[in-house]
């Protein structure tokens, strides 16, 4: 019953790390680790509702890298 894909982007914004979904900034955090964990929590909740969800890390001068994909990675993350 997968309806649509939800890509949570985690990226640096100044001195903080932001999380966005569908181009809309959701929140900012003091560290990359906290931002990734919050994005994973949100992606997990969406995945549990039947939609595809993943978390992508966006770093300067590189392609987005998947960090967590619902149904493929453990929840909560082990590292």
Short mmCIF file of N, CA and C in Angstrom, two decimals:
data_model
loop_
_atom_site.label_atom_id
_atom_site.label_comp_id
_atom_site.label_asym_id
_atom_site.label_seq_id
_atom_site.Cartn_x
_atom_site.Cartn_y
_atom_site.Cartn_z
N UNK A 1 0.82 -1.19 0.00
CA UNK A 1 0.00 0.00 0.00
C UNK A 1 0.86 1.25 0.00
N UNK A 2 1.96 1.20 -0.71
CA UNK A 2 2.85 2.35 -0.80
C UNK A 2 2.24 3.40 -1.71
N UNK A 3 2.16 4.63 -1.22
CA UNK A 3 1.52 5.69 -1.98
C UNK A 3 2.51 6.64 -2.64
N UNK A 4 3.49 7.11 -1.93
CA UNK A 4 4.45 8.05 -2.50
C UNK A 4 5.75 7.98 -1.73
N UNK A 5 6.80 8.52 -2.33
CA UNK A 5 8.10 8.48 -1.68
C UNK A 5 8.31 9.78 -0.93
N UNK A 6 8.81 9.66 0.27
CA UNK A 6 9.10 10.82 1.11
C UNK A 6 10.58 10.83 1.41
N UNK A 7 11.30 11.76 0.80
CA UNK A 7 12.74 11.89 1.02
C UNK A 7 12.99 13.02 2.01
N UNK A 8 13.49 12.65 3.17
CA UNK A 8 13.90 13.65 4.16
C UNK A 8 15.34 14.02 3.86
N UNK A 9 15.61 15.30 3.67
CA UNK A 9 16.96 15.79 3.39
C UNK A 9 17.55 16.39 4.67
N UNK A 10 18.77 16.00 4.96
CA UNK A 10 19.52 16.57 6.09
C UNK A 10 20.70 17.31 5.49
N UNK A 11 20.81 18.60 5.82
CA UNK A 11 21.86 19.42 5.21
C UNK A 11 22.29 20.52 6.16
N UNK A 12 23.50 21.01 5.91
CA UNK A 12 24.05 22.09 6.74
C UNK A 12 23.42 23.41 6.33
N UNK A 13 23.03 24.17 7.35
CA UNK A 13 22.50 25.52 7.13
C UNK A 13 23.24 26.42 8.11
N UNK A 14 24.26 27.09 7.59
CA UNK A 14 25.10 27.91 8.47
C UNK A 14 25.85 27.01 9.44
N UNK A 15 25.69 27.25 10.74
CA UNK A 15 26.35 26.44 11.76
C UNK A 15 25.48 25.30 12.24
N UNK A 16 24.28 25.21 11.72
CA UNK A 16 23.33 24.19 12.17
C UNK A 16 23.05 23.19 11.05
N UNK A 17 22.27 22.16 11.40
CA UNK A 17 21.84 21.15 10.43
C UNK A 17 20.33 21.20 10.33
N UNK A 18 19.83 21.24 9.10
CA UNK A 18 18.40 21.33 8.86
C UNK A 18 17.86 20.02 8.31
N UNK A 19 16.55 19.82 8.53
CA UNK A 19 15.83 18.68 7.97
C UNK A 19 14.69 19.26 7.13
N UNK A 20 14.57 18.76 5.90
CA UNK A 20 13.47 19.21 5.05
C UNK A 20 12.76 18.01 4.44
N UNK A 21 11.52 18.24 4.03
CA UNK A 21 10.70 17.24 3.35
C UNK A 21 9.95 17.95 2.25
N UNK A 22 10.06 17.45 1.02
CA UNK A 22 9.41 18.06 -0.14
C UNK A 22 9.77 19.54 -0.28
N UNK A 23 11.03 19.87 0.04
CA UNK A 23 11.49 21.25 -0.11
C UNK A 23 11.12 22.21 0.99
N UNK A 24 10.44 21.72 2.01
CA UNK A 24 10.01 22.57 3.12
C UNK A 24 10.87 22.25 4.34
N UNK A 25 11.55 23.27 4.87
CA UNK A 25 12.37 23.07 6.08
C UNK A 25 11.47 22.74 7.26
N UNK A 26 11.78 21.65 7.96
CA UNK A 26 10.99 21.22 9.10
C UNK A 26 11.54 21.73 10.42
N UNK A 27 12.87 21.67 10.55
CA UNK A 27 13.50 22.08 11.81
C UNK A 27 15.00 22.18 11.61
N UNK A 28 15.68 22.82 12.55
CA UNK A 28 17.15 22.88 12.54
C UNK A 28 17.67 22.36 13.87
N UNK A 29 18.88 21.82 13.82
CA UNK A 29 19.49 21.18 14.99
C UNK A 29 20.96 21.59 15.09
N UNK A 30 21.50 21.46 16.28
CA UNK A 30 22.88 21.87 16.53
C UNK A 30 23.91 20.91 15.92
N UNK A 31 23.53 19.64 15.70
CA UNK A 31 24.50 18.69 15.18
C UNK A 31 23.90 17.83 14.07
N UNK A 32 24.77 17.31 13.24
CA UNK A 32 24.36 16.42 12.17
C UNK A 32 23.70 15.16 12.73
N UNK A 33 24.27 14.61 13.77
CA UNK A 33 23.75 13.37 14.36
C UNK A 33 22.31 13.55 14.86
N UNK A 34 22.04 14.64 15.55
CA UNK A 34 20.69 14.88 16.05
C UNK A 34 19.73 15.08 14.88
N UNK A 35 20.14 15.81 13.86
CA UNK A 35 19.29 16.04 12.69
C UNK A 35 18.98 14.71 11.99
N UNK A 36 19.99 13.87 11.82
CA UNK A 36 19.76 12.57 11.19
C UNK A 36 18.80 11.72 12.02
N UNK A 37 18.99 11.69 13.33
CA UNK A 37 18.12 10.88 14.19
C UNK A 37 16.67 11.37 14.13
N UNK A 38 16.45 12.67 14.13
CA UNK A 38 15.09 13.21 14.04
C UNK A 38 14.46 12.91 12.68
N UNK A 39 15.27 13.02 11.61
CA UNK A 39 14.76 12.71 10.28
C UNK A 39 14.40 11.22 10.18
N UNK A 40 15.21 10.37 10.77
CA UNK A 40 14.93 8.93 10.76
C UNK A 40 13.65 8.64 11.54
N UNK A 41 13.47 9.28 12.68
CA UNK A 41 12.23 9.10 13.44
C UNK A 41 11.01 9.47 12.59
N UNK A 42 11.08 10.61 11.91
CA UNK A 42 9.96 11.07 11.09
C UNK A 42 9.74 10.13 9.90
N UNK A 43 10.82 9.69 9.26
CA UNK A 43 10.70 8.78 8.12
C UNK A 43 10.11 7.44 8.56
N UNK A 44 10.49 6.99 9.73
CA UNK A 44 9.95 5.74 10.26
C UNK A 44 8.45 5.85 10.47
N UNK A 45 8.00 6.95 11.03
CA UNK A 45 6.57 7.14 11.27
C UNK A 45 5.79 7.14 9.96
N UNK A 46 6.32 7.81 8.95
CA UNK A 46 5.66 7.84 7.64
C UNK A 46 5.66 6.45 7.01
N UNK A 47 6.77 5.75 7.16
CA UNK A 47 6.86 4.39 6.64
C UNK A 47 5.85 3.46 7.29
N UNK A 48 5.63 3.63 8.57
CA UNK A 48 4.66 2.80 9.29
C UNK A 48 3.24 3.06 8.81
N UNK A 49 3.01 4.20 8.16
CA UNK A 49 1.69 4.53 7.63
C UNK A 49 1.50 4.04 6.20
N UNK A 50 2.53 3.35 5.67
CA UNK A 50 2.40 2.75 4.34
C UNK A 50 3.06 3.48 3.20
N UNK A 51 3.79 4.54 3.47
CA UNK A 51 4.47 5.28 2.40
C UNK A 51 5.96 4.97 2.41
N UNK A 52 6.58 5.06 1.25
CA UNK A 52 8.02 4.91 1.18
C UNK A 52 8.68 6.12 1.84
N UNK A 53 9.76 5.89 2.55
CA UNK A 53 10.46 6.99 3.22
C UNK A 53 11.94 6.67 3.33
N UNK A 54 12.75 7.71 3.16
CA UNK A 54 14.19 7.55 3.35
C UNK A 54 14.78 8.88 3.81
N UNK A 55 15.99 8.78 4.34
CA UNK A 55 16.73 9.96 4.81
C UNK A 55 17.99 10.07 3.97
N UNK A 56 18.18 11.24 3.38
CA UNK A 56 19.34 11.51 2.54
C UNK A 56 20.20 12.59 3.19
N UNK A 57 21.50 12.37 3.21
CA UNK A 57 22.45 13.36 3.71
C UNK A 57 22.95 14.16 2.51
N UNK A 58 22.78 15.47 2.59
CA UNK A 58 23.21 16.36 1.52
C UNK A 58 24.45 17.11 2.02
N UNK A 59 25.59 16.82 1.40
CA UNK A 59 26.82 17.50 1.77
C UNK A 59 27.33 18.28 0.57
N UNK A 60 28.01 19.37 0.85
CA UNK A 60 28.53 20.24 -0.20
C UNK A 60 29.42 19.45 -1.15
N UNK A 61 29.24 19.70 -2.44
CA UNK A 61 30.06 19.12 -3.51
C UNK A 61 29.97 17.60 -3.61
N UNK A 62 28.86 17.02 -3.21
CA UNK A 62 28.68 15.58 -3.39
C UNK A 62 27.21 15.27 -3.62
N UNK A 63 26.95 14.12 -4.16
CA UNK A 63 25.57 13.69 -4.41
C UNK A 63 24.91 13.30 -3.09
N UNK A 64 23.58 13.43 -3.01
CA UNK A 64 22.87 12.99 -1.80
C UNK A 64 23.16 11.51 -1.53
N UNK A 65 23.40 11.20 -0.26
CA UNK A 65 23.70 9.82 0.13
C UNK A 65 22.62 9.30 1.06
N UNK A 66 22.00 8.17 0.70
CA UNK A 66 21.01 7.58 1.61
C UNK A 66 21.66 7.19 2.93
N UNK A 67 21.03 7.58 4.03
CA UNK A 67 21.50 7.23 5.36
C UNK A 67 20.61 6.20 6.04
N UNK A 68 19.34 6.19 5.64
CA UNK A 68 18.37 5.27 6.24
C UNK A 68 17.18 5.15 5.30
N UNK A 69 16.73 3.91 5.06
CA UNK A 69 15.59 3.66 4.19
C UNK A 69 14.62 2.76 4.94
N UNK A 70 13.36 3.18 5.00
CA UNK A 70 12.34 2.39 5.70
C UNK A 70 12.22 1.02 5.04
N UNK A 71 12.24 -0.01 5.88
CA UNK A 71 12.12 -1.38 5.41
C UNK A 71 13.44 -2.02 5.05
N UNK A 72 14.53 -1.22 5.00
CA UNK A 72 15.84 -1.76 4.66
C UNK A 72 16.85 -1.63 5.80
N UNK A 73 16.64 -0.67 6.66
CA UNK A 73 17.55 -0.43 7.77
C UNK A 73 16.81 -0.62 9.10
N UNK A 74 17.53 -1.00 10.14
CA UNK A 74 16.86 -1.20 11.44
C UNK A 74 16.36 0.10 12.03
N UNK A 75 15.31 -0.01 12.82
CA UNK A 75 14.81 1.12 13.59
C UNK A 75 14.60 0.65 15.02
N UNK A 76 15.13 1.38 15.98
CA UNK A 76 15.99 2.56 15.79
C UNK A 76 17.35 2.17 15.20
N UNK A 77 18.03 3.16 14.62
CA UNK A 77 19.35 2.88 14.05
C UNK A 77 20.29 2.33 15.11
N UNK A 78 21.19 1.46 14.68
CA UNK A 78 22.11 0.84 15.62
C UNK A 78 23.38 1.64 15.82
N UNK A 79 23.64 2.62 14.96
CA UNK A 79 24.87 3.42 15.13
C UNK A 79 24.56 4.88 15.22
#
